[in-house]
Amino acid sequence: MGKGKLAKFAEMKEMSNVFEYPFSVVDNVPFTMKGHWRDEYFHNDNPIVLELGCGKGEYTVGLARLYPDVNFIGVDIKGARMWTGAKLAQEQQLPNVAFLRTSIEIIDRFFDRDEVQEIWLTFSDPQMKNVHKRLTSTFFMERYRRFLVDGGLIHLKTDSNFLFTYTRLMVERNGLPTDVCTDDLYHATPEGLMGSPLLTIQTYYESMWIERGLNIRYLRFHLPQADTLAEPDVEIPLDEYRSYHRTKRSSKTTAR
């Protein structure tokens, strides 16, 4: 590990807006704030919104600036990346921002039933080889149900046609109520999003993808707590390109 990363990790340990619970410590270090994020950290009764796989936290911080009456928590396992957003939130004195460094596979350990109102999934790895690692799979939807309010919102923003198509089919298969579904957010903006401040937030890599002419896709749907969820039994074409600074996503020709 480079000196820069070590310095960031050391600084994060002193940041009041960062909570670190990777797999290596989660079983031995009690997390007492589950169910108490509002009263113990945010000190208000405002809604809580998670960004899962937040990377550098650009979107988490951007949302927090736009909506000061909403609490935002960015979640990722990559601490050196998360440092950027945590540092920015401190410098801008944003009291409605927190960061949680942990694995999303165990996200339900940190939030209690009905504690969260919305989830953002921004440019998640499409995980074309393994459906159980896909953040919009029914595997993860069942985990989100453990802390998301009944009918809570899930936002997917992605450059991946594979992930967008898979998620749309999963939503359709399970009859999940959908508010917005577009495969070209900026050039074919749905009427309900025209003029929305959400369109003003772009991460560094998103800007690069847009410059390369890639479409940004957006899907917003509700997740009820009732009924068993089923995976879509459809073969989906794989992404044929490489995202900016990403390795090739899969060598397979088809994936479910």
PDB file of N, CA and C in Angstrom, residues 132-187:
ATOM      1  N   HIS A 132     -25.391 -12.911  -8.296  1.00  0.00           N
ATOM      2  CA  HIS A 132     -25.479 -12.664  -6.861  1.00  0.00           C
ATOM      3  C   HIS A 132     -24.612 -11.492  -6.405  1.00  0.00           C
ATOM      4  N   LYS A 133     -23.711 -11.021  -7.266  1.00  0.00           N
ATOM      5  CA  LYS A 133     -22.912  -9.846  -6.935  1.00  0.00           C
ATOM      6  C   LYS A 133     -23.489  -8.571  -7.540  1.00  0.00           C
ATOM      7  N   ARG A 134     -24.511  -8.723  -8.354  1.00  0.00           N
ATOM      8  CA  ARG A 134     -25.158  -7.594  -9.024  1.00  0.00           C
ATOM      9  C   ARG A 134     -26.003  -6.825  -8.002  1.00  0.00           C
ATOM     10  N   LEU A 135     -25.769  -5.535  -7.839  1.00  0.00           N
ATOM     11  CA  LEU A 135     -26.440  -4.782  -6.778  1.00  0.00           C
ATOM     12  C   LEU A 135     -27.927  -4.574  -7.024  1.00  0.00           C
ATOM     13  N   THR A 136     -28.411  -4.911  -8.224  1.00  0.00           N
ATOM     14  CA  THR A 136     -29.852  -4.848  -8.476  1.00  0.00           C
ATOM     15  C   THR A 136     -30.469  -6.241  -8.569  1.00  0.00           C
ATOM     16  N   SER A 137     -29.743  -7.261  -8.166  1.00  0.00           N
ATOM     17  CA  SER A 137     -30.282  -8.623  -8.198  1.00  0.00           C
ATOM     18  C   SER A 137     -31.293  -8.815  -7.074  1.00  0.00           C
ATOM     19  N   THR A 138     -32.107  -9.852  -7.195  1.00  0.00           N
ATOM     20  CA  THR A 138     -33.063 -10.153  -6.124  1.00  0.00           C
ATOM     21  C   THR A 138     -32.335 -10.534  -4.836  1.00  0.00           C
ATOM     22  N   PHE A 139     -31.123 -11.065  -4.967  1.00  0.00           N
ATOM     23  CA  PHE A 139     -30.293 -11.376  -3.801  1.00  0.00           C
ATOM     24  C   PHE A 139     -30.097 -10.130  -2.949  1.00  0.00           C
ATOM     25  N   PHE A 140     -29.775  -9.000  -3.593  1.00  0.00           N
ATOM     26  CA  PHE A 140     -29.586  -7.752  -2.855  1.00  0.00           C
ATOM     27  C   PHE A 140     -30.917  -7.091  -2.519  1.00  0.00           C
ATOM     28  N   MET A 141     -31.901  -7.218  -3.396  1.00  0.00           N
ATOM     29  CA  MET A 141     -33.214  -6.629  -3.101  1.00  0.00           C
ATOM     30  C   MET A 141     -33.772  -7.157  -1.776  1.00  0.00           C
ATOM     31  N   GLU A 142     -33.553  -8.448  -1.515  1.00  0.00           N
ATOM     32  CA  GLU A 142     -34.026  -9.024  -0.255  1.00  0.00           C
ATOM     33  C   GLU A 142     -33.297  -8.404   0.927  1.00  0.00           C
ATOM     34  N   ARG A 143     -32.040  -8.071   0.769  1.00  0.00           N
ATOM     35  CA  ARG A 143     -31.309  -7.406   1.847  1.00  0.00           C
ATOM     36  C   ARG A 143     -31.824  -5.974   2.044  1.00  0.00           C
ATOM     37  N   TYR A 144     -32.068  -5.282   0.924  1.00  0.00           N
ATOM     38  CA  TYR A 144     -32.555  -3.908   1.037  1.00  0.00           C
ATOM     39  C   TYR A 144     -33.908  -3.867   1.750  1.00  0.00           C
ATOM     40  N   ARG A 145     -34.724  -4.882   1.536  1.00  0.00           N
ATOM     41  CA  ARG A 145     -36.042  -4.927   2.161  1.00  0.00           C
ATOM     42  C   ARG A 145     -35.962  -4.920   3.690  1.00  0.00           C
ATOM     43  N   ARG A 146     -34.846  -5.357   4.234  1.00  0.00           N
ATOM     44  CA  ARG A 146     -34.712  -5.454   5.682  1.00  0.00           C
ATOM     45  C   ARG A 146     -34.605  -4.090   6.357  1.00  0.00           C
ATOM     46  N   PHE A 147     -34.281  -3.051   5.582  1.00  0.00           N
ATOM     47  CA  PHE A 147     -34.157  -1.727   6.200  1.00  0.00           C
ATOM     48  C   PHE A 147     -34.827  -0.618   5.400  1.00  0.00           C
ATOM     49  N   LEU A 148     -35.226  -0.892   4.164  1.00  0.00           N
ATOM     50  CA  LEU A 148     -35.892   0.108   3.337  1.00  0.00           C
ATOM     51  C   LEU A 148     -37.380   0.141   3.680  1.00  0.00           C
ATOM     52  N   VAL A 149     -37.958   1.331   3.742  1.00  0.00           N
ATOM     53  CA  VAL A 149     -39.390   1.433   4.022  1.00  0.00           C
ATOM     54  C   VAL A 149     -40.176   0.717   2.934  1.00  0.00           C
ATOM     55  N   ASP A 150     -41.383   0.290   3.254  1.00  0.00           N
ATOM     56  CA  ASP A 150     -42.220  -0.401   2.288  1.00  0.00           C
ATOM     57  C   ASP A 150     -42.494   0.514   1.090  1.00  0.00           C
ATOM     58  N   GLY A 151     -42.117   0.056  -0.096  1.00  0.00           N
ATOM     59  CA  GLY A 151     -42.288   0.879  -1.292  1.00  0.00           C
ATOM     60  C   GLY A 151     -41.216   1.934  -1.456  1.00  0.00           C
ATOM     61  N   GLY A 152     -40.110   1.804  -0.718  1.00  0.00           N
ATOM     62  CA  GLY A 152     -39.022   2.770  -0.823  1.00  0.00           C
ATOM     63  C   GLY A 152     -38.441   2.822  -2.227  1.00  0.00           C
ATOM     64  N   LEU A 153     -37.811   3.949  -2.557  1.00  0.00           N
ATOM     65  CA  LEU A 153     -37.302   4.170  -3.905  1.00  0.00           C
ATOM     66  C   LEU A 153     -35.900   3.590  -4.098  1.00  0.00           C
ATOM     67  N   ILE A 154     -35.669   3.050  -5.287  1.00  0.00           N
ATOM     68  CA  ILE A 154     -34.330   2.653  -5.706  1.00  0.00           C
ATOM     69  C   ILE A 154     -34.033   3.334  -7.035  1.00  0.00           C
ATOM     70  N   HIS A 155     -32.900   4.027  -7.082  1.00  0.00           N
ATOM     71  CA  HIS A 155     -32.459   4.712  -8.288  1.00  0.00           C
ATOM     72  C   HIS A 155     -31.272   3.955  -8.874  1.00  0.00           C
ATOM     73  N   LEU A 156     -31.315   3.667 -10.149  1.00  0.00           N
ATOM     74  CA  LEU A 156     -30.164   3.101 -10.850  1.00  0.00           C
ATOM     75  C   LEU A 156     -29.736   4.085 -11.922  1.00  0.00           C
ATOM     76  N   LYS A 157     -28.482   4.497 -11.867  1.00  0.00           N
ATOM     77  CA  LYS A 157     -27.894   5.354 -12.895  1.00  0.00           C
ATOM     78  C   LYS A 157     -26.651   4.636 -13.404  1.00  0.00           C
ATOM     79  N   THR A 158     -26.604   4.348 -14.701  1.00  0.00           N
ATOM     80  CA  THR A 158     -25.540   3.484 -15.205  1.00  0.00           C
ATOM     81  C   THR A 158     -25.206   3.774 -16.660  1.00  0.00           C
ATOM     82  N   ASP A 159     -23.981   3.465 -17.035  1.00  0.00           N
ATOM     83  CA  ASP A 159     -23.581   3.496 -18.443  1.00  0.00           C
ATOM     84  C   ASP A 159     -23.692   2.114 -19.062  1.00  0.00           C
ATOM     85  N   SER A 160     -23.989   1.101 -18.264  1.00  0.00           N
ATOM     86  CA  SER A 160     -24.002  -0.283 -18.719  1.00  0.00           C
ATOM     87  C   SER A 160     -25.374  -0.683 -19.249  1.00  0.00           C
ATOM     88  N   ASN A 161     -25.449  -0.984 -20.535  1.00  0.00           N
ATOM     89  CA  ASN A 161     -26.702  -1.469 -21.099  1.00  0.00           C
ATOM     90  C   ASN A 161     -27.075  -2.815 -20.496  1.00  0.00           C
ATOM     91  N   PHE A 162     -26.063  -3.631 -20.185  1.00  0.00           N
ATOM     92  CA  PHE A 162     -26.330  -4.931 -19.582  1.00  0.00           C
ATOM     93  C   PHE A 162     -27.038  -4.773 -18.239  1.00  0.00           C
ATOM     94  N   LEU A 163     -26.463  -3.953 -17.353  1.00  0.00           N
ATOM     95  CA  LEU A 163     -27.046  -3.788 -16.018  1.00  0.00           C
ATOM     96  C   LEU A 163     -28.416  -3.122 -16.101  1.00  0.00           C
ATOM     97  N   PHE A 164     -28.558  -2.140 -16.980  1.00  0.00           N
ATOM     98  CA  PHE A 164     -29.836  -1.464 -17.142  1.00  0.00           C
ATOM     99  C   PHE A 164     -30.902  -2.441 -17.631  1.00  0.00           C
ATOM    100  N   THR A 165     -30.563  -3.234 -18.647  1.00  0.00           N
ATOM    101  CA  THR A 165     -31.528  -4.182 -19.199  1.00  0.00           C
ATOM    102  C   THR A 165     -31.893  -5.248 -18.184  1.00  0.00           C
ATOM    103  N   TYR A 166     -30.878  -5.786 -17.502  1.00  0.00           N
ATOM    104  CA  TYR A 166     -31.137  -6.794 -16.468  1.00  0.00           C
ATOM    105  C   TYR A 166     -32.084  -6.245 -15.399  1.00  0.00           C
ATOM    106  N   THR A 167     -31.804  -5.033 -14.917  1.00  0.00           N
ATOM    107  CA  THR A 167     -32.614  -4.453 -13.849  1.00  0.00           C
ATOM    108  C   THR A 167     -34.040  -4.193 -14.324  1.00  0.00           C
ATOM    109  N   ARG A 168     -34.175  -3.683 -15.532  1.00  0.00           N
ATOM    110  CA  ARG A 168     -35.508  -3.436 -16.083  1.00  0.00           C
ATOM    111  C   ARG A 168     -36.300  -4.732 -16.168  1.00  0.00           C
ATOM    112  N   LEU A 169     -35.657  -5.804 -16.601  1.00  0.00           N
ATOM    113  CA  LEU A 169     -36.339  -7.094 -16.703  1.00  0.00           C
ATOM    114  C   LEU A 169     -36.683  -7.656 -15.321  1.00  0.00           C
ATOM    115  N   MET A 170     -35.781  -7.451 -14.352  1.00  0.00           N
ATOM    116  CA  MET A 170     -36.067  -7.889 -12.987  1.00  0.00           C
ATOM    117  C   MET A 170     -37.275  -7.149 -12.429  1.00  0.00           C
ATOM    118  N   VAL A 171     -37.326  -5.850 -12.672  1.00  0.00           N
ATOM    119  CA  VAL A 171     -38.443  -5.027 -12.216  1.00  0.00           C
ATOM    120  C   VAL A 171     -39.748  -5.477 -12.867  1.00  0.00           C
ATOM    121  N   GLU A 172     -39.703  -5.727 -14.177  1.00  0.00           N
ATOM    122  CA  GLU A 172     -40.895  -6.163 -14.895  1.00  0.00           C
ATOM    123  C   GLU A 172     -41.357  -7.538 -14.431  1.00  0.00           C
ATOM    124  N   ARG A 173     -40.414  -8.454 -14.241  1.00  0.00           N
ATOM    125  CA  ARG A 173     -40.754  -9.816 -13.814  1.00  0.00           C
ATOM    126  C   ARG A 173     -41.497  -9.798 -12.482  1.00  0.00           C
ATOM    127  N   ASN A 174     -41.134  -8.884 -11.611  1.00  0.00           N
ATOM    128  CA  ASN A 174     -41.710  -8.857 -10.269  1.00  0.00           C
ATOM    129  C   ASN A 174     -42.790  -7.793 -10.090  1.00  0.00           C
ATOM    130  N   GLY A 175     -43.130  -7.105 -11.170  1.00  0.00           N
ATOM    131  CA  GLY A 175     -44.200  -6.119 -11.104  1.00  0.00           C
ATOM    132  C   GLY A 175     -43.918  -4.975 -10.156  1.00  0.00           C
ATOM    133  N   LEU A 176     -42.655  -4.556 -10.069  1.00  0.00           N
ATOM    134  CA  LEU A 176     -42.296  -3.467  -9.167  1.00  0.00           C
ATOM    135  C   LEU A 176     -42.699  -2.128  -9.796  1.00  0.00           C
ATOM    136  N   PRO A 177     -43.392  -1.280  -9.058  1.00  0.00           N
ATOM    137  CA  PRO A 177     -43.838   0.001  -9.614  1.00  0.00           C
ATOM    138  C   PRO A 177     -42.660   0.852 -10.085  1.00  0.00           C
ATOM    139  N   THR A 178     -42.756   1.378 -11.305  1.00  0.00           N
ATOM    140  CA  THR A 178     -41.673   2.145 -11.912  1.00  0.00           C
ATOM    141  C   THR A 178     -42.112   3.569 -12.194  1.00  0.00           C
ATOM    142  N   ASP A 179     -41.288   4.535 -11.786  1.00  0.00           N
ATOM    143  CA  ASP A 179     -41.584   5.947 -12.030  1.00  0.00           C
ATOM    144  C   ASP A 179     -40.928   6.452 -13.307  1.00  0.00           C
ATOM    145  N   VAL A 180     -39.650   6.084 -13.500  1.00  0.00           N
ATOM    146  CA  VAL A 180     -38.874   6.594 -14.633  1.00  0.00           C
ATOM    147  C   VAL A 180     -38.032   5.464 -15.195  1.00  0.00           C
ATOM    148  N   CYS A 181     -37.972   5.384 -16.529  1.00  0.00           N
ATOM    149  CA  CYS A 181     -37.116   4.401 -17.194  1.00  0.00           C
ATOM    150  C   CYS A 181     -36.678   4.993 -18.521  1.00  0.00           C
ATOM    151  N   THR A 182     -35.394   5.324 -18.635  1.00  0.00           N
ATOM    152  CA  THR A 182     -34.882   5.895 -19.868  1.00  0.00           C
ATOM    153  C   THR A 182     -33.492   5.360 -20.168  1.00  0.00           C
ATOM    154  N   ASP A 183     -33.240   5.048 -21.433  1.00  0.00           N
ATOM    155  CA  ASP A 183     -31.908   4.572 -21.812  1.00  0.00           C
ATOM    156  C   ASP A 183     -31.030   5.702 -22.345  1.00  0.00           C
ATOM    157  N   ASP A 184     -31.491   6.950 -22.230  1.00  0.00           N
ATOM    158  CA  ASP A 184     -30.685   8.094 -22.645  1.00  0.00           C
ATOM    159  C   ASP A 184     -31.105   9.312 -21.819  1.00  0.00           C
ATOM    160  N   LEU A 185     -30.573   9.389 -20.612  1.00  0.00           N
ATOM    161  CA  LEU A 185     -31.028  10.364 -19.624  1.00  0.00           C
ATOM    162  C   LEU A 185     -30.883  11.802 -20.093  1.00  0.00           C
ATOM    163  N   TYR A 186     -29.777  12.117 -20.776  1.00  0.00           N
ATOM    164  CA  TYR A 186     -29.496  13.510 -21.098  1.00  0.00           C
ATOM    165  C   TYR A 186     -30.011  13.951 -22.467  1.00  0.00           C
ATOM    166  N   HIS A 187     -30.219  12.997 -23.382  1.00  0.00           N
ATOM    167  CA  HIS A 187     -30.703  13.366 -24.716  1.00  0.00           C
ATOM    168  C   HIS A 187     -32.175  13.054 -24.921  1.00  0.00           C
TER     169      HIS A 187
END
